[in-house]
Short mmCIF file of C-alpha atoms in Angstrom, two decimals:
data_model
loop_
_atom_site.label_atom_id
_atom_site.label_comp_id
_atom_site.label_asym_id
_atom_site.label_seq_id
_atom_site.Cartn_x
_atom_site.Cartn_y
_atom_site.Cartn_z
CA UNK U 1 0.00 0.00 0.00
CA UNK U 2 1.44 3.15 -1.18
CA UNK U 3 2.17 5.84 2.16
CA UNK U 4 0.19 9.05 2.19
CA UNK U 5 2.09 11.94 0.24
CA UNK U 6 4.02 13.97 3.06
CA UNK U 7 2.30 17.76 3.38
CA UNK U 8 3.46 20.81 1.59
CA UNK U 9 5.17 22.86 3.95
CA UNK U 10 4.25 26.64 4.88
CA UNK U 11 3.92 29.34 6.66
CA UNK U 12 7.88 29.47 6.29
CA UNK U 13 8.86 26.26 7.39
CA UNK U 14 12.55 26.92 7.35
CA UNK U 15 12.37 30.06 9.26
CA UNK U 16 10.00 28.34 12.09
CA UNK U 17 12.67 25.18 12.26
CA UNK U 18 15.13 27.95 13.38
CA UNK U 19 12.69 29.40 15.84
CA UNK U 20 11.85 26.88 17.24
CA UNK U 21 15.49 25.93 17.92
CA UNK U 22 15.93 29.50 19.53
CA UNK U 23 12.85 28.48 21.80
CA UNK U 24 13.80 25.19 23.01
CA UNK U 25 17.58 26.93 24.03
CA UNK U 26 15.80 30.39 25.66
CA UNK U 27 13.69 27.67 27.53
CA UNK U 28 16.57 25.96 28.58
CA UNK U 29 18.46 29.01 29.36
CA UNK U 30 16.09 30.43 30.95
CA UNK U 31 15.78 27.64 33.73
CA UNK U 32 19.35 27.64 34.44
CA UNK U 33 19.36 31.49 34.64
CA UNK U 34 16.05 31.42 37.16
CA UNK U 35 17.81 28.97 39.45
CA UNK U 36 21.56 30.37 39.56
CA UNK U 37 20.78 34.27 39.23
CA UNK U 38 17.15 35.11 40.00
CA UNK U 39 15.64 32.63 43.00
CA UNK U 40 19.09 32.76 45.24
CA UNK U 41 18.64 36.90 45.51
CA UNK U 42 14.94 36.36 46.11
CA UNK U 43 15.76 33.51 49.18
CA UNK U 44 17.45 36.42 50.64
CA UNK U 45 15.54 39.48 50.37
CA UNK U 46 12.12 37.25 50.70
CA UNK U 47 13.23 35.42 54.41
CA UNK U 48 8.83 34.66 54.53
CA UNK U 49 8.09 31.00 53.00
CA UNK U 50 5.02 31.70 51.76
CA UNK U 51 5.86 35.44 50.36
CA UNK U 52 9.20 33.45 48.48
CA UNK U 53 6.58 30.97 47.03
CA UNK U 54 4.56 33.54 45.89
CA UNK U 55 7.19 35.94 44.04
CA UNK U 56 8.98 32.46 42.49
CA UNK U 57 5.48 32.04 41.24
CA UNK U 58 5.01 35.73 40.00
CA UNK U 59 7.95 35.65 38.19
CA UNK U 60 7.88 31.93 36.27
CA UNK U 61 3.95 33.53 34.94
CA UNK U 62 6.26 36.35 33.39
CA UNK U 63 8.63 34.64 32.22
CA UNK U 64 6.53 32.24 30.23
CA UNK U 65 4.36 35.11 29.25
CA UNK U 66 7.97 36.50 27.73
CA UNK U 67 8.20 33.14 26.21
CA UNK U 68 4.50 32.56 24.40
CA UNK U 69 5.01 36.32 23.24
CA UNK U 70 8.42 35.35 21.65
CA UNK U 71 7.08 31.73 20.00
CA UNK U 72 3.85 34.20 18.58
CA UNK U 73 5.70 36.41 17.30
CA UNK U 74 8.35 34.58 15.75
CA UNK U 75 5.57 32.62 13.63
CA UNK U 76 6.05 28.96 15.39
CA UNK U 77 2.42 29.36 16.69
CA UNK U 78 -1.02 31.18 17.65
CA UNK U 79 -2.78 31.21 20.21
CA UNK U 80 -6.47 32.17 21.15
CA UNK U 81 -7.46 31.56 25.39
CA UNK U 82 -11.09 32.43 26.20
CA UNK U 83 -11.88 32.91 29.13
CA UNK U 84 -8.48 33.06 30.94
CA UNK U 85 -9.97 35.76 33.42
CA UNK U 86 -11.80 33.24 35.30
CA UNK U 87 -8.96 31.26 36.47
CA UNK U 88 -7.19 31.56 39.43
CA UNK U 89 -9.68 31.48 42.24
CA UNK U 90 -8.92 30.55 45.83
CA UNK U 91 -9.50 26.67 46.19
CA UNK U 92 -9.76 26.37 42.09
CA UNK U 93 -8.65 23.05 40.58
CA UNK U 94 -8.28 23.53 37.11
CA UNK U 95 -8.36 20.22 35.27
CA UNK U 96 -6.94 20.23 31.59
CA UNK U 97 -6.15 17.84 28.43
CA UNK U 98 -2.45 17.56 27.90
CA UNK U 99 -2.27 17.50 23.96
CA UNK U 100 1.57 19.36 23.76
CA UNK U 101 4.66 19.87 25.36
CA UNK U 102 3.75 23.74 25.66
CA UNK U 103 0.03 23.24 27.69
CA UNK U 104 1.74 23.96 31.38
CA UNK U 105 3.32 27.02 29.74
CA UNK U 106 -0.17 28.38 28.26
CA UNK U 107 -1.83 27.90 31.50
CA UNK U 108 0.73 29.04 34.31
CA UNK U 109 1.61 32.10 31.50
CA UNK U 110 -2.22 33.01 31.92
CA UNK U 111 -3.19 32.20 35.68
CA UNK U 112 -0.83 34.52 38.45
CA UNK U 113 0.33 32.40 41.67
CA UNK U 114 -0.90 29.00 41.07
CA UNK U 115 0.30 25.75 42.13
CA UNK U 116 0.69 22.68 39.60
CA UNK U 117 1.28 18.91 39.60
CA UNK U 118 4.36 18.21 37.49
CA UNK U 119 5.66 15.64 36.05
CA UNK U 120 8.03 13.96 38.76
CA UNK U 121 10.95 13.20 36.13
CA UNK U 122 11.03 17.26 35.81
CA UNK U 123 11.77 18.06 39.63
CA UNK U 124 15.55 16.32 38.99
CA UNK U 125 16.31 18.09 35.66
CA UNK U 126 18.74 20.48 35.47
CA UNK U 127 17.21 22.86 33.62
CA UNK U 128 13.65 22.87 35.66
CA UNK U 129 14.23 21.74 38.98
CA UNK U 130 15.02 25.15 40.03
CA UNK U 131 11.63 27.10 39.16
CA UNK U 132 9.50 23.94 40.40
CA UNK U 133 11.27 23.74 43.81
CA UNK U 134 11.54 27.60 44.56
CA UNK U 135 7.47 27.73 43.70
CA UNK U 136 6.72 25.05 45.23
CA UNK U 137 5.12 23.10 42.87
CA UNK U 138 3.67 19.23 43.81
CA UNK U 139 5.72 16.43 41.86
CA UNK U 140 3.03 13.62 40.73
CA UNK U 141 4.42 10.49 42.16
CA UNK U 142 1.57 9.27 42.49
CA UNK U 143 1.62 8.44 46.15
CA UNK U 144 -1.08 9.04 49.13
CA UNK U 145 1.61 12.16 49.86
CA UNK U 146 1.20 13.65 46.97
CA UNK U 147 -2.65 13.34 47.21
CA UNK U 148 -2.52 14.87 50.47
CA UNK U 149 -0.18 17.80 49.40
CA UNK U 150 -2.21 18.71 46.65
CA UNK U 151 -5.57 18.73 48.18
CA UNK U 152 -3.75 20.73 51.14
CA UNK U 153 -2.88 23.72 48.70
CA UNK U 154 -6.51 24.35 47.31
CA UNK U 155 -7.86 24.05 51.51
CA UNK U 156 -5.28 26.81 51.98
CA UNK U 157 -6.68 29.06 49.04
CA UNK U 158 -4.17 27.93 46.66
CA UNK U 159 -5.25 27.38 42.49
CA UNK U 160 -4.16 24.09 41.41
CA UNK U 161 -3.57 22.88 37.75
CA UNK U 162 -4.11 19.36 37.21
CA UNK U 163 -3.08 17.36 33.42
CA UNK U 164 -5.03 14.18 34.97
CA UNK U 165 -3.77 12.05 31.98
CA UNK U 166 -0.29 12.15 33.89
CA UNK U 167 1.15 12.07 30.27
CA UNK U 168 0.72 14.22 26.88
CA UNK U 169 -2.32 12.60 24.84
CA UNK U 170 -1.19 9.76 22.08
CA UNK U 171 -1.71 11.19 18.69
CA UNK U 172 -5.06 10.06 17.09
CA UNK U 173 -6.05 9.19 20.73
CA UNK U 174 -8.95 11.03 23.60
CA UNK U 175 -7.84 12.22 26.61
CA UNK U 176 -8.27 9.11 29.61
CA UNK U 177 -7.98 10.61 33.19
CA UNK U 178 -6.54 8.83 36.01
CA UNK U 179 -8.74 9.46 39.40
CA UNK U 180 -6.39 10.01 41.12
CA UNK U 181 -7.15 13.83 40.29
CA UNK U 182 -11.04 13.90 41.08
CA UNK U 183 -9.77 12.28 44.09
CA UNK U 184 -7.58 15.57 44.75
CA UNK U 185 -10.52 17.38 43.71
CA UNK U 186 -13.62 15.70 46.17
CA UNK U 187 -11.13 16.18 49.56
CA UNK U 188 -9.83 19.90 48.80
CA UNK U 189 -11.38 21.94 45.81
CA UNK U 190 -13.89 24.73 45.96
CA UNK U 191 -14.79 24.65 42.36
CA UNK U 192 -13.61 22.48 39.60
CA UNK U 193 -12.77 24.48 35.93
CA UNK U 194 -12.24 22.11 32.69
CA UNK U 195 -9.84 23.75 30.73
CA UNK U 196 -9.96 22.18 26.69
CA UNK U 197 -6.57 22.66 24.85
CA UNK U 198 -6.64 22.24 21.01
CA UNK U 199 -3.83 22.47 18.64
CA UNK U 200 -3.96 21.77 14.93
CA UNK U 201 -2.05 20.25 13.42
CA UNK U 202 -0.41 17.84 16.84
CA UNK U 203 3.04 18.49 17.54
CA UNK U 204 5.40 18.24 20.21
CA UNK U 205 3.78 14.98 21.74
CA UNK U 206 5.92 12.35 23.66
CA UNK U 207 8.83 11.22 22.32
CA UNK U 208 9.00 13.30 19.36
CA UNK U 209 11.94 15.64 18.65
CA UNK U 210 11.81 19.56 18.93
CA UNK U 211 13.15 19.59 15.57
CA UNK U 212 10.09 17.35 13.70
CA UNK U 213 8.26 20.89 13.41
CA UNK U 214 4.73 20.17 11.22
CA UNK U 215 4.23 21.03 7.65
CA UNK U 216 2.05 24.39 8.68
CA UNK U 217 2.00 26.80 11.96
CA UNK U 218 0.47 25.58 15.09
CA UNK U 219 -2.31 26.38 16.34
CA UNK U 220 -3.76 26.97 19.60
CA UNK U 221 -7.01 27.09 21.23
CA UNK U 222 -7.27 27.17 24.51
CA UNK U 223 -10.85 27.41 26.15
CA UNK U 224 -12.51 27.63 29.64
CA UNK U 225 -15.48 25.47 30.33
CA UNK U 226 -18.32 26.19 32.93
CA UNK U 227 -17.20 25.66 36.66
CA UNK U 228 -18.35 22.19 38.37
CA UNK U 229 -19.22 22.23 42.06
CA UNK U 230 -17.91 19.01 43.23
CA UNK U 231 -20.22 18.72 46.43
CA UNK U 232 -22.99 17.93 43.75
CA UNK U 233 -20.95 14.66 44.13
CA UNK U 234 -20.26 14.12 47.04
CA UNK U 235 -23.58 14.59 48.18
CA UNK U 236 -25.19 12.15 46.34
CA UNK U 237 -22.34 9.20 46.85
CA UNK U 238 -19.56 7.88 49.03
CA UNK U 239 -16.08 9.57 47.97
CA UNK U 240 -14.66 6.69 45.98
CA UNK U 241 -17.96 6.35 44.09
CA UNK U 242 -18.16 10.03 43.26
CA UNK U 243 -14.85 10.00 42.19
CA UNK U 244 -15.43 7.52 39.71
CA UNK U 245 -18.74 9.29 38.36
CA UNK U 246 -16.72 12.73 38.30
CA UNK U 247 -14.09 11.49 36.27
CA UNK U 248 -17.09 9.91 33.62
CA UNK U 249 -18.44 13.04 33.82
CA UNK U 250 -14.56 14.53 32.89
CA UNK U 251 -14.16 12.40 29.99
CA UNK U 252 -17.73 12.71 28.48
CA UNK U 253 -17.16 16.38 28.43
CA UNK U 254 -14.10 16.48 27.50
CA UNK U 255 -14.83 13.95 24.59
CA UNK U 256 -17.66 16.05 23.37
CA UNK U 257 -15.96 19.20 23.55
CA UNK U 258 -12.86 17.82 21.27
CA UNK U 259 -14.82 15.93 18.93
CA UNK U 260 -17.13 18.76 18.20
CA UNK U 261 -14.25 20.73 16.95
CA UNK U 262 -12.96 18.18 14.54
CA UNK U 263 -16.24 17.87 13.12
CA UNK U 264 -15.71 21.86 12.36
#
């Protein structure tokens, strides 16, 4: 069987290929730089904890707003996030699909002091280990700690982001949520925001090089769903069975929601 012809390339392919380079190295640069030159200063002038935690935060949200500004205008993407001004609510556990390597860096470049689950492997690279530990942020190992932690941070007022696939989605694949985040969500959350993430066409899922950059310019759409009180839940069920029907609930909605724009 002959192999599908491979796309034309636009939108000046070459020039985005060398972009995208320059992103991948700022990002990189800009981790080490954050953990040698800017946190140490702030450990000293900040002797509070909490206030520490809160301008490491402040000053990650710049920096990736620096760095979606310099990917947008360079041509490697666009992006379009509705409804970004309701996020970021004391107690708010924002739950979100995990398409790309760039989702975390939409959503803490939009949403001011939050906390985040992060991929444990991240919290012992060089380049990142710095900004997660100095704000703070909860490494999903996927232990009853971690649970605890992270409901802990929304009782104390904190907004949480939450990827519950634990991994980017498989190309050609729906999004399929561990619990372990509605879980997180029925002992500690105030209010519950989905948070659908659409890029066309995929790129930058796992495994695949920086440097396999698609045909055309990516594009994002980033949208915020209605808020979902999870004592409608627990009300009506014992935690683990709420969970369950909360995270059914997740993936119809989230299902709908992404099929309903590739039928557009």
């Amino acid at each position: 069987m002959d192999s599908l012809p491979e796309p034309r390339r636009q939108d000046a392919w070459w020039w985005r290929l060398v972009a995208t380079a320059m992103a991948f190295s700022l990002f990189g640069l800009g981790g080490l730089l954050l953990r040698l030159v800017i946190f140490p200063p702030q450990r000293l002038f900040f002797g509070d904890p909490a206030r520490r935690q809160r301008r490491a935060r402040a000053t990650i949200t710049w920096t990736f707003r620096c760095f979606i500004r310099f990917m947008v205008r360079t041509g490697i993407l666009t992006v379009d996030f509705r409804g970004a001004e309701r996020l970021g609510r004391p107690g708010q556990m924002i739950i979100a699909n995990h398409p790309s390597l760039l989702d975390v860096v939409f959503l803490i470049g939009h949403v001011a002091d939050t906390n985040c689950i992060v991929k444990h492997g991240l919290v012992t690279n060089a380049f990142t280990r710095g900004p997660i530990n100095a704000a703070g942020y909860i490494s999903n190992s996927e232990s009853l700690d971690m649970l605890d932690e992270a409901a802990d941070a929304l009782r104390a007022g904190q907004t949480l982001i939450v990827f519950p696939e634990g991994t980017r989605t498989p190309r050609d694949s729906q999004p399929r949520f561990h619990r372990g985040a509605c879980a997180i969500a029925m002992r500690g959350a105030s209010v519950i925001t989905p948070v659908v993430i659409r890029m066309s066409p995929r790129s930058l899922t796992k495994g695949e090089p920086w440097y396999r950059i698609p045909a055309r310019r990516m594009r994002y759409s980033i949208h915020v769903g209605a808020d979902i009180d999870p004592t409608q839940w627990t009300s009506q069920a014992p935690l683990p069975i709420a969970g369950r029907r909360l995270n059914e609930h997740l993936h119809a909605y989230f299902d709908t929601e992404l099929t309903k724009h590739d039928e557009h």
